[in-house]
Amino acid sequence: MAKVTIDDITIEVPDGTTILEAARMIGPHVAPPTMCYYSKLKGTGGYCRTCIVKVEQGSEKDPRPMPKPVASCRTTVMDGMVVRNNTSPEIQEARAGITELLLINHPLDCPVCDQAGECHLQDLAFDHGKVKTRYEFERRTFTPQDIGDNVKLHMNRCILCYRCVKTCDQITDGRVHGVINRGDHAEISTYISNAIDNDFSGNIIDVCPVGALTDKTFRFKSRVWFTNPQEAHRDCDKCCGKVTLWTKGTDVLRVTARKDAFGEVEAFICNTCRFEKKQLSDWTIDGPRKVDHKSVISANHYQVKEAPKYLYDRVKLLNQGLDLPEVKDNK
Amino acid sequence: MLGMTKKLLLALDHIEGISKLDVYRQHGGYAVLQKALKATPESLVEEVKKSGLRGRGGAGFPTGMKWSFLAKPEGVPRYLVCNADESEPGTFKDRYLMERIPHLLIEGMIISSFALGANTSYIYVRGEYYYIIKILEKAIEEAYAAGLLGKNILGSGYDLNLYVQPGGGAYICGEETALLESLEGKRGNPRIKPPFPAVAGLWGCPTVVNNVETIAAVVPIIQMGGDEYAKIGIGKSTGTKLISASGHINKPGVYEIELGLPVEEFIYSEQYCGGIRNGKKMKAVVAGGSSVPILPTELILKTAAGEPRLMSYESLGDGGFATGTMLGSGGFIVYDEDTSIVKNLFTFARFYHHESCGQCSPCREGTGWMEKILHKFIDGHATLADIDLLWDVQSKIEGKTICPLGEAAAWPVAAAIRHFRHEFEAYVNNPAAIKQVKHYYRLNKLEVVNS
Ligand SMILES: Cc1cc2nc3c(=O)[nH]c(=O)nc-3n(C[C@H](O)[C@H](O)[C@H](O)COP(=O)(O)O)c2cc1C
Ligand code: SF4
Ligand code: SF4
Ligand code: FES
């Protein structure tokens, strides 16, 4: 076991736990944001750099601080480690920088993006973004690509987190999906524009933190906050059959896997459940789905979210500058 | 003979036909290998440790220490990989060494592989050095035929297979873990460390990656002994170093220097660069390849404390980045008084933008942004605020990336602003004059080659 202190809160965790997982054990309010790490997949993380933290003390034995911020999702804890996340102004500044960089080439087409409302980039931008962009150049665009009947690819929105690549590698048969080109021309793609076509391919929609991969069967049907999330299950011979139905009246608009407090799926589901079972009669309803933390759907996320005090201060300042009414501190 | 002069690596480079095995052997080649094969691998590692040799690929990490970190689990193969991807702008020393004396590298590879217990080794050569690949392959063929490679080398019972692998044509494949990925036949993305190659490198096995010059230097070290080698040079910068000198000097080329040579002597003496061409004054120097901070004349010749600056890891690094720089890979670029620092920086920024692998967000997005801002300066429509913006963007990249390419892109920008802010201001204040200048760079983007 190793004792680690994150933002002045000490917790004991098994050896080999990452800083990020340790922070998640303390709670979502301490956990750094993650855009690429995915605990349900192997070898993810390290790419987006939003989860960086400051290691003030390396360990009990070697108390030296680490010279640079580290990616918490890929750094394991040591006994006696002292980490700062929300309580380090440097880290907040660095994270704001990374958020800005993730947004400079992002199309910001939220009004027509099906991910809006449950987009991790929106959350990140709300928590760490600036009101105005300093980027004045033309944004990068890619030639649209068709990757099959079920999944819509909007490469312009992709942040290259590699989650979908790892999903295809790890839970679907036959590696047809990967990254081509390099630098800011890098894009996800299917092998010679092959359609992604196998029983579990739909999961890339759920792992995508942004609106780069969305459900074609749900396309433009409804804003997600106008739908009703309900837990449901069916007997499925391919997957666990435990899903969230997003309904409007008696219409099942969308089927997704159930997601946890960090926006990660609890268990991957098959394409039959996701794309073909669109009748309420296909399912046994278990009850309403509580969507917590990372989503505006979870009623008033932006007001009751437990954020560190300084964030409220910032928002307040910001609002004063813009002559907006004061934000109510509901804490 | 090796070691007769201060030249340890390029002692033989002028000899006709030295790239051939028989000529190389006539001049004492492979004698050190014979000696080495009689010693124990541990004692060879010990000699390299004693020599104080530091990696010549850029980072200057002590080679003996790197070798002793190599994990040695039972029944798992180990690999030695030679990094010959040399793509850092301003650096061309490995090319010269491999082109002229390929057998020195091969001899170094055999000795080093023996010391590390590797039975398969690779030389990963920059794809654009296609003719060098042919030279190396020819030399390796000769070595196999002479029993210097293959089974039971020189009757010692030691087996080694040596392969040459052409690189995929990307600067990033010079980063050691990207190189390993590329060597495994994958996309050349740097790996996230830990684990380090010494524990899990090529195909998950313990691996040492060393620069061409580092491996070549093992030959004179084993020949003269680590202690003797450590006497050459100054302080912790032991031995000799190949410097690729380019820019506005009278005699550009590859020079072997003893570490500790004063920078001033290197630039102005007839033996080396021969001074600034056309009688001009010097403006600035990039001392260790495009990634290291540029220094103005007064700071490259003398440290902030007024001491003469020497060609050594410590002296060039004196003062940190505020007033110092790095020895890096030894790509020494000299700029005369007519050079535009801003334009030069634009060229570098464009390079890093083009070469970013795109894995991590700060480097993928930030390098392009910096290039675009710099382009505004050259086009004569930048504002003073753009200088601060540029500074801010580089600070958002530095130290937050997976591999050091992000830093390599950020440092030159920071240094140029730090030491030459007035030039940026001049670009802002005289847009009309700037527009008069004929641009010799291509305005269009570098082409993206689809595989
Ligand atoms: C972007 C990048 C490019 C690099 N290119 C080279 C190269 O072309 N040749 C080289 O020897 N080392 C290069 N390096 C350094 C290697 O990662 C590694 O440190 C070196 O090969 C180790 O060998 P050494 O200890 O002998 O110097 C590069 C590093 C980075 C980050
Ligand atoms: S499409 Fe989505 S999941 Fe795939 S790399 Fe892009 S952002 Fe990540
Ligand atoms: S710093 Fe740049 S080159 Fe290195 S891993 Fe990140 S994106 Fe790739
Ligand atoms: S979540 Fe850790 S780097 Fe992306």
Tab-separated table of C-alpha atoms in Angstrom, chain B residues 31-421:
chain	number	residue	atom	x	y	z
B	31	ALA	CA	42.417	-4.772	-33.567
B	32	VAL	CA	40.411	-3.265	-30.711
B	33	LEU	CA	37.649	-5.781	-31.346
B	34	GLN	CA	40.146	-8.611	-30.984
B	35	LYS	CA	41.263	-7.156	-27.684
B	36	ALA	CA	37.696	-6.615	-26.514
B	37	LEU	CA	36.561	-10.161	-27.255
B	38	LYS	CA	39.219	-11.435	-24.859
B	39	ALA	CA	37.903	-9.283	-22.024
B	40	THR	CA	34.703	-9.880	-20.073
B	41	PRO	CA	31.583	-7.909	-21.007
B	42	GLU	CA	31.443	-6.464	-17.474
B	43	SER	CA	34.950	-5.094	-17.720
B	44	LEU	CA	34.105	-3.384	-21.013
B	45	VAL	CA	31.063	-1.707	-19.450
B	46	GLU	CA	33.358	-0.658	-16.611
B	47	GLU	CA	35.811	0.955	-19.054
B	48	VAL	CA	33.017	2.903	-20.724
B	49	LYS	CA	31.821	4.044	-17.310
B	50	LYS	CA	35.313	5.181	-16.372
B	51	SER	CA	35.687	7.048	-19.645
B	52	GLY	CA	32.912	9.435	-18.680
B	53	LEU	CA	31.555	9.213	-22.247
B	54	ARG	CA	28.265	11.032	-22.632
B	55	GLY	CA	25.643	10.337	-25.280
B	56	ARG	CA	26.384	12.261	-28.459
B	57	GLY	CA	22.817	12.185	-29.751
B	58	GLY	CA	21.758	15.341	-27.948
B	59	ALA	CA	20.833	14.675	-24.359
B	60	GLY	CA	24.385	13.948	-23.125
B	61	PHE	CA	23.351	11.135	-20.802
B	62	PRO	CA	26.360	9.184	-19.423
B	63	THR	CA	26.705	6.120	-21.645
B	64	GLY	CA	28.259	3.837	-19.020
B	65	MET	CA	25.362	4.533	-16.702
B	66	LYS	CA	22.829	3.849	-19.477
B	67	TRP	CA	24.561	0.534	-20.157
B	68	SER	CA	24.559	-0.497	-16.529
B	69	PHE	CA	20.800	0.217	-16.274
B	70	LEU	CA	20.128	-2.440	-18.921
B	71	ALA	CA	17.901	-5.084	-17.370
B	72	LYS	CA	19.221	-8.624	-17.720
B	73	PRO	CA	16.351	-11.022	-17.078
B	74	GLU	CA	17.153	-14.689	-17.679
B	75	GLY	CA	16.263	-16.049	-21.108
B	76	VAL	CA	15.182	-12.708	-22.604
B	77	PRO	CA	17.181	-11.322	-25.545
B	78	ARG	CA	18.747	-7.885	-25.309
B	79	TYR	CA	19.226	-5.474	-28.166
B	80	LEU	CA	21.560	-2.694	-29.129
B	81	VAL	CA	20.118	-0.162	-31.529
B	82	CYS	CA	22.234	2.493	-33.147
B	83	ASN	CA	20.420	5.754	-33.724
B	84	ALA	CA	21.552	6.970	-37.131
B	85	ASP	CA	18.376	8.898	-37.874
B	86	GLU	CA	20.268	12.189	-37.727
B	87	SER	CA	17.622	14.708	-38.772
B	88	GLU	CA	18.175	17.656	-36.472
B	89	PRO	CA	18.640	20.741	-38.657
B	90	GLY	CA	22.290	21.741	-38.506
B	91	THR	CA	23.590	18.280	-37.650
B	92	PHE	CA	25.428	16.154	-40.216
B	93	LYS	CA	28.292	14.527	-38.325
B	94	ASP	CA	26.926	10.961	-38.247
B	95	ARG	CA	26.490	11.097	-41.978
B	96	TYR	CA	30.135	12.028	-42.441
B	97	LEU	CA	31.349	9.334	-40.097
B	98	MET	CA	29.272	6.581	-41.679
B	99	GLU	CA	30.066	7.703	-45.181
B	100	ARG	CA	33.818	7.859	-44.608
B	101	ILE	CA	34.585	5.178	-42.050
B	102	PRO	CA	31.650	2.766	-41.875
B	103	HIS	CA	33.832	0.097	-40.311
B	104	LEU	CA	34.504	2.246	-37.261
B	105	LEU	CA	30.786	2.212	-36.501
B	106	ILE	CA	30.547	-1.508	-37.192
B	107	GLU	CA	33.527	-2.248	-34.962
B	108	GLY	CA	31.922	-0.112	-32.255
B	109	MET	CA	28.638	-1.963	-32.720
B	110	ILE	CA	30.282	-5.371	-32.301
B	111	ILE	CA	32.222	-4.335	-29.191
B	112	SER	CA	29.200	-2.621	-27.638
B	113	SER	CA	26.873	-5.511	-28.449
B	114	PHE	CA	29.367	-7.906	-26.883
B	115	ALA	CA	29.607	-5.716	-23.783
B	116	LEU	CA	25.814	-5.593	-23.477
B	117	GLY	CA	25.245	-9.262	-24.292
B	118	ALA	CA	23.192	-8.537	-27.408
B	119	ASN	CA	23.192	-11.102	-30.197
B	120	THR	CA	21.125	-9.045	-32.603
B	121	SER	CA	21.739	-5.382	-33.251
B	122	TYR	CA	20.347	-2.763	-35.555
B	123	ILE	CA	21.510	0.427	-37.183
B	124	TYR	CA	18.469	2.590	-37.871
B	125	VAL	CA	19.493	4.972	-40.631
B	126	ARG	CA	17.634	8.064	-41.699
B	127	GLY	CA	15.692	7.158	-44.850
B	128	GLU	CA	17.052	10.106	-46.810
B	129	TYR	CA	20.604	8.784	-46.310
B	130	TYR	CA	19.893	6.136	-48.858
B	131	TYR	CA	23.411	6.001	-50.244
B	132	ILE	CA	24.794	5.527	-46.732
B	133	ILE	CA	22.582	2.520	-46.229
B	134	LYS	CA	24.294	1.016	-49.251
B	135	ILE	CA	27.730	1.865	-47.866
B	136	LEU	CA	26.880	0.286	-44.524
B	137	GLU	CA	25.389	-2.814	-46.067
B	138	LYS	CA	28.466	-3.297	-48.176
B	139	ALA	CA	30.697	-2.921	-45.134
B	140	ILE	CA	28.585	-5.353	-43.142
B	141	GLU	CA	28.802	-7.868	-45.955
B	142	GLU	CA	32.577	-7.576	-45.891
B	143	ALA	CA	32.582	-8.043	-42.130
B	144	TYR	CA	30.450	-11.181	-42.363
B	145	ALA	CA	32.779	-12.599	-45.006
B	146	ALA	CA	35.789	-11.942	-42.769
B	147	GLY	CA	34.207	-13.649	-39.778
B	148	LEU	CA	33.758	-10.364	-37.912
B	149	LEU	CA	30.020	-10.829	-37.791
B	150	GLY	CA	27.829	-13.888	-37.651
B	151	LYS	CA	28.567	-16.995	-35.674
B	152	ASN	CA	31.599	-17.409	-33.455
B	153	ILE	CA	33.215	-14.052	-34.180
B	154	LEU	CA	37.007	-14.399	-34.478
B	155	GLY	CA	36.791	-17.743	-32.699
B	156	SER	CA	35.496	-16.156	-29.505
B	157	GLY	CA	32.262	-18.117	-29.360
B	158	TYR	CA	30.285	-14.874	-29.504
B	159	ASP	CA	27.539	-14.547	-32.157
B	160	LEU	CA	26.164	-11.319	-33.524
B	161	ASN	CA	23.852	-10.438	-36.372
B	162	LEU	CA	23.841	-6.827	-37.455
B	163	TYR	CA	21.076	-5.298	-39.572
B	164	VAL	CA	20.596	-1.943	-41.233
B	165	GLN	CA	17.075	-0.545	-41.195
B	166	PRO	CA	16.142	2.442	-43.378
B	167	GLY	CA	14.098	5.003	-41.482
B	168	GLY	CA	10.665	6.089	-42.570
B	169	GLY	CA	11.704	9.671	-43.228
B	170	ALA	CA	10.524	11.440	-40.107
B	171	TYR	CA	12.515	13.556	-37.662
B	172	ILE	CA	10.520	12.118	-34.792
B	173	CYS	CA	11.892	8.638	-35.511
B	174	GLY	CA	15.170	9.916	-34.046
B	175	GLU	CA	13.505	10.012	-30.636
B	176	GLU	CA	14.572	6.710	-29.220
B	177	THR	CA	11.170	5.208	-28.419
B	178	ALA	CA	9.643	6.392	-31.697
B	179	LEU	CA	12.631	4.790	-33.360
B	180	LEU	CA	11.875	1.499	-31.634
B	181	GLU	CA	8.228	1.667	-32.696
B	182	SER	CA	9.305	2.341	-36.253
B	183	LEU	CA	11.825	-0.476	-36.111
B	184	GLU	CA	9.030	-2.799	-35.007
B	185	GLY	CA	7.160	-1.767	-38.133
B	186	LYS	CA	4.644	0.500	-36.440
B	187	ARG	CA	3.789	4.152	-36.683
B	188	GLY	CA	6.731	6.158	-35.321
B	189	ASN	CA	5.045	7.621	-32.262
B	190	PRO	CA	7.164	8.155	-29.152
B	191	ARG	CA	6.206	5.847	-26.314
B	192	ILE	CA	5.055	7.109	-22.989
B	193	LYS	CA	7.773	6.541	-20.417
B	194	PRO	CA	8.205	4.706	-18.105
B	195	PRO	CA	8.958	1.943	-18.955
B	196	PHE	CA	12.299	2.993	-20.392
B	197	PRO	CA	13.973	1.056	-23.221
B	198	ALA	CA	16.538	-0.338	-20.767
B	199	VAL	CA	13.671	-2.348	-19.262
B	200	ALA	CA	11.202	-2.732	-22.127
B	201	GLY	CA	12.525	-1.586	-25.489
B	202	LEU	CA	12.514	-3.352	-28.810
B	203	TRP	CA	9.747	-5.980	-28.856
B	204	GLY	CA	9.412	-5.453	-25.127
B	205	CYS	CA	12.966	-6.606	-24.445
B	206	PRO	CA	15.725	-4.655	-22.697
B	207	THR	CA	17.343	-2.361	-25.250
B	208	VAL	CA	20.080	0.253	-25.408
B	209	VAL	CA	19.727	3.034	-27.970
B	210	ASN	CA	22.881	4.997	-28.709
B	211	ASN	CA	23.925	7.582	-31.231
B	212	VAL	CA	26.369	6.713	-34.043
B	213	GLU	CA	29.120	8.867	-32.593
B	214	THR	CA	28.638	7.421	-29.110
B	215	ILE	CA	29.089	3.895	-30.422
B	216	ALA	CA	32.064	4.853	-32.557
B	217	ALA	CA	33.705	6.421	-29.491
B	218	VAL	CA	33.618	3.067	-27.727
B	219	VAL	CA	36.415	1.879	-30.037
B	220	PRO	CA	39.069	4.400	-28.905
B	221	ILE	CA	37.851	4.033	-25.310
B	222	ILE	CA	38.478	0.295	-25.272
B	223	GLN	CA	41.724	0.834	-27.114
B	224	MET	CA	43.213	3.344	-24.695
B	225	GLY	CA	41.261	2.447	-21.556
B	226	GLY	CA	38.540	4.460	-19.876
B	227	ASP	CA	40.892	6.310	-17.566
B	228	GLU	CA	43.065	7.545	-20.417
B	229	TYR	CA	40.011	8.687	-22.382
B	230	ALA	CA	38.709	10.583	-19.368
B	231	LYS	CA	41.888	12.659	-19.350
B	232	ILE	CA	40.923	14.140	-22.709
B	233	GLY	CA	38.457	16.975	-22.524
B	234	ILE	CA	37.450	19.052	-19.557
B	235	GLY	CA	35.637	18.149	-16.326
B	236	LYS	CA	32.631	15.964	-16.970
B	237	SER	CA	32.880	16.623	-20.707
B	238	THR	CA	35.399	13.955	-21.563
B	239	GLY	CA	36.828	12.982	-24.907
B	240	THR	CA	36.360	14.439	-28.340
B	241	LYS	CA	33.195	15.538	-30.107
B	242	LEU	CA	32.235	15.849	-33.715
B	243	ILE	CA	30.870	19.279	-34.518
B	244	SER	CA	28.864	19.952	-37.667
B	245	ALA	CA	29.718	23.558	-38.413
B	246	SER	CA	27.522	25.446	-40.858
B	247	GLY	CA	26.198	28.904	-41.575
B	248	HIS	CA	28.069	32.042	-42.476
B	249	ILE	CA	31.572	30.775	-41.810
B	250	ASN	CA	34.509	30.421	-44.127
B	251	LYS	CA	34.998	26.707	-43.625
B	252	PRO	CA	31.805	24.793	-42.928
B	253	GLY	CA	32.286	21.107	-42.298
B	254	VAL	CA	32.584	18.348	-39.720
B	255	TYR	CA	35.323	18.894	-37.141
B	256	GLU	CA	36.523	16.684	-34.361
B	257	ILE	CA	37.391	18.824	-31.372
B	258	GLU	CA	38.624	18.100	-27.906
B	259	LEU	CA	35.853	19.102	-25.531
B	260	GLY	CA	36.843	22.270	-23.721
B	261	LEU	CA	38.020	24.135	-26.823
B	262	PRO	CA	37.104	27.827	-26.477
B	263	VAL	CA	34.148	28.732	-28.688
B	264	GLU	CA	35.992	31.782	-29.946
B	265	GLU	CA	38.893	29.651	-31.115
B	266	PHE	CA	36.528	27.228	-32.797
B	267	ILE	CA	34.825	29.961	-34.772
B	268	TYR	CA	37.813	32.093	-35.664
B	269	SER	CA	40.836	29.803	-35.948
B	270	GLU	CA	41.999	28.611	-39.346
B	271	GLN	CA	42.049	25.048	-38.120
B	272	TYR	CA	38.274	25.077	-37.686
B	273	CYS	CA	35.595	27.450	-38.989
B	274	GLY	CA	38.039	30.074	-40.209
B	275	GLY	CA	35.994	33.077	-39.123
B	276	ILE	CA	32.925	34.728	-40.577
B	277	ARG	CA	32.765	34.832	-44.344
B	278	ASN	CA	32.949	38.021	-46.414
B	279	GLY	CA	34.498	39.877	-43.473
B	280	LYS	CA	31.154	40.254	-41.769
B	281	LYS	CA	30.522	40.368	-38.048
B	282	MET	CA	28.904	37.507	-36.214
B	283	LYS	CA	25.394	38.035	-34.867
B	284	ALA	CA	24.384	34.806	-33.196
B	285	VAL	CA	25.071	31.104	-32.859
B	286	VAL	CA	22.883	28.039	-32.473
B	287	ALA	CA	25.383	25.776	-30.780
B	288	GLY	CA	23.823	22.327	-30.675
B	289	GLY	CA	21.324	21.820	-33.456
B	290	SER	CA	18.115	23.721	-34.164
B	291	SER	CA	16.477	22.695	-30.878
B	292	VAL	CA	18.823	24.508	-28.533
B	293	PRO	CA	18.470	28.179	-27.591
B	294	ILE	CA	20.142	30.674	-29.915
B	295	LEU	CA	22.712	32.962	-28.271
B	296	PRO	CA	23.862	36.411	-29.371
B	297	THR	CA	27.587	36.950	-29.999
B	298	GLU	CA	28.385	38.394	-26.590
B	299	LEU	CA	26.844	35.421	-24.800
B	300	ILE	CA	28.244	32.691	-27.029
B	301	LEU	CA	31.816	33.947	-26.679
B	302	LYS	CA	31.599	34.681	-22.953
B	303	THR	CA	29.320	33.486	-20.199
B	304	ALA	CA	27.225	35.979	-18.259
B	305	ALA	CA	29.969	35.938	-15.625
B	306	GLY	CA	32.506	37.005	-18.234
B	307	GLU	CA	34.330	33.670	-18.460
B	308	PRO	CA	35.304	32.507	-21.926
B	309	ARG	CA	32.685	30.056	-23.191
B	310	LEU	CA	34.079	26.588	-23.979
B	311	MET	CA	32.806	23.818	-26.214
B	312	SER	CA	31.669	21.577	-23.378
B	313	TYR	CA	28.385	20.400	-21.889
B	314	GLU	CA	28.901	22.467	-18.746
B	315	SER	CA	30.247	25.684	-20.207
B	316	LEU	CA	27.650	25.977	-22.954
B	317	GLY	CA	24.982	25.230	-20.368
B	318	ASP	CA	26.329	27.835	-17.966
B	319	GLY	CA	23.681	30.321	-16.928
B	320	GLY	CA	20.761	28.029	-17.717
B	321	PHE	CA	18.507	29.145	-20.519
B	322	ALA	CA	18.551	32.760	-19.337
B	323	THR	CA	22.068	33.280	-20.670
B	324	GLY	CA	23.251	29.840	-21.762
B	325	THR	CA	22.392	27.075	-24.194
B	326	MET	CA	23.306	23.401	-24.773
B	327	LEU	CA	25.942	21.391	-26.602
B	328	GLY	CA	23.134	19.183	-27.898
B	329	SER	CA	24.046	17.138	-30.938
B	330	GLY	CA	26.878	19.479	-31.947
B	331	GLY	CA	25.074	21.152	-34.835
B	332	PHE	CA	26.866	24.478	-34.751
B	333	ILE	CA	25.158	27.130	-36.886
B	334	VAL	CA	26.736	30.570	-37.117
B	335	TYR	CA	24.780	33.634	-38.258
B	336	ASP	CA	26.328	36.842	-39.540
B	337	GLU	CA	25.093	40.370	-38.964
B	338	ASP	CA	22.780	40.314	-41.997
B	339	THR	CA	20.712	37.392	-40.784
B	340	SER	CA	17.114	37.882	-39.794
B	341	ILE	CA	16.586	36.047	-36.530
B	342	VAL	CA	12.837	36.162	-37.053
B	343	LYS	CA	13.027	34.543	-40.462
B	344	ASN	CA	15.428	31.939	-39.232
B	345	LEU	CA	13.052	31.167	-36.387
B	346	PHE	CA	10.167	30.903	-38.813
B	347	THR	CA	12.096	28.254	-40.722
B	348	PHE	CA	12.681	26.292	-37.534
B	349	ALA	CA	9.078	26.663	-36.409
B	350	ARG	CA	7.875	25.429	-39.771
B	351	PHE	CA	10.105	22.403	-39.423
B	352	TYR	CA	8.798	21.459	-35.979
B	353	HIS	CA	5.231	21.962	-37.065
B	354	HIS	CA	5.821	19.631	-39.966
B	355	GLU	CA	7.604	17.033	-37.851
B	356	SER	CA	5.357	16.835	-34.788
B	357	CYS	CA	3.954	13.325	-34.567
B	358	GLY	CA	0.625	14.691	-33.382
B	359	GLN	CA	0.188	12.464	-30.369
B	360	CYS	CA	-0.040	15.026	-27.629
B	361	SER	CA	-2.172	18.113	-27.806
B	362	PRO	CA	0.276	20.866	-26.795
B	363	CYS	CA	2.805	19.984	-29.484
B	364	ARG	CA	0.317	18.997	-32.180
B	365	GLU	CA	-1.659	22.227	-31.910
B	366	GLY	CA	0.977	24.584	-30.528
B	367	THR	CA	3.650	24.076	-33.171
B	368	GLY	CA	1.251	25.027	-35.937
B	369	TRP	CA	0.073	28.066	-34.064
B	370	MET	CA	3.621	29.308	-33.508
B	371	GLU	CA	4.412	28.892	-37.168
B	372	LYS	CA	1.355	30.879	-38.165
B	373	ILE	CA	2.134	33.715	-35.761
B	374	LEU	CA	5.713	33.882	-37.038
B	375	HIS	CA	4.412	33.956	-40.555
B	376	LYS	CA	2.501	37.094	-39.657
B	377	PHE	CA	5.760	38.780	-38.695
B	378	ILE	CA	7.397	37.923	-41.969
B	379	ASP	CA	4.393	39.067	-43.887
B	380	GLY	CA	4.598	42.411	-42.108
B	381	HIS	CA	1.247	42.437	-40.367
B	382	ALA	CA	2.124	41.309	-36.851
B	383	THR	CA	1.431	43.460	-33.828
B	384	LEU	CA	3.426	43.927	-30.641
B	385	ALA	CA	0.867	41.771	-28.843
B	386	ASP	CA	1.879	38.899	-31.103
B	387	ILE	CA	5.307	38.816	-29.471
B	388	ASP	CA	3.724	38.210	-26.095
B	389	LEU	CA	1.303	35.722	-27.568
B	390	LEU	CA	4.173	33.800	-29.124
B	391	TRP	CA	5.952	33.762	-25.790
B	392	ASP	CA	2.825	32.540	-24.062
B	393	VAL	CA	2.172	29.770	-26.581
B	394	GLN	CA	5.694	28.384	-26.292
B	395	SER	CA	5.395	28.403	-22.503
B	396	LYS	CA	2.189	26.360	-22.794
B	397	ILE	CA	4.019	23.668	-24.762
B	398	GLU	CA	7.296	23.458	-22.906
B	399	GLY	CA	7.466	20.717	-20.303
B	400	LYS	CA	3.977	19.407	-20.969
B	401	THR	CA	4.548	16.960	-23.780
B	402	ILE	CA	5.272	13.251	-24.110
B	403	CYS	CA	8.630	13.604	-25.795
B	404	PRO	CA	11.159	16.427	-26.012
B	405	LEU	CA	10.104	17.488	-29.513
B	406	GLY	CA	7.629	19.846	-27.915
B	407	GLU	CA	10.438	21.472	-26.017
B	408	ALA	CA	12.672	21.465	-29.063
B	409	ALA	CA	9.984	23.530	-30.758
B	410	ALA	CA	9.452	25.850	-27.801
B	411	TRP	CA	13.045	26.598	-26.770
B	412	PRO	CA	14.201	28.289	-29.997
B	413	VAL	CA	11.140	30.535	-29.898
B	414	ALA	CA	11.724	31.486	-26.284
B	415	ALA	CA	15.412	32.162	-26.857
B	416	ALA	CA	14.853	34.284	-29.939
B	417	ILE	CA	12.383	36.475	-28.078
B	418	ARG	CA	14.575	36.563	-24.993
B	419	HIS	CA	17.672	37.771	-26.811
B	420	PHE	CA	16.322	39.426	-29.952
B	421	ARG	CA	13.024	40.996	-28.980
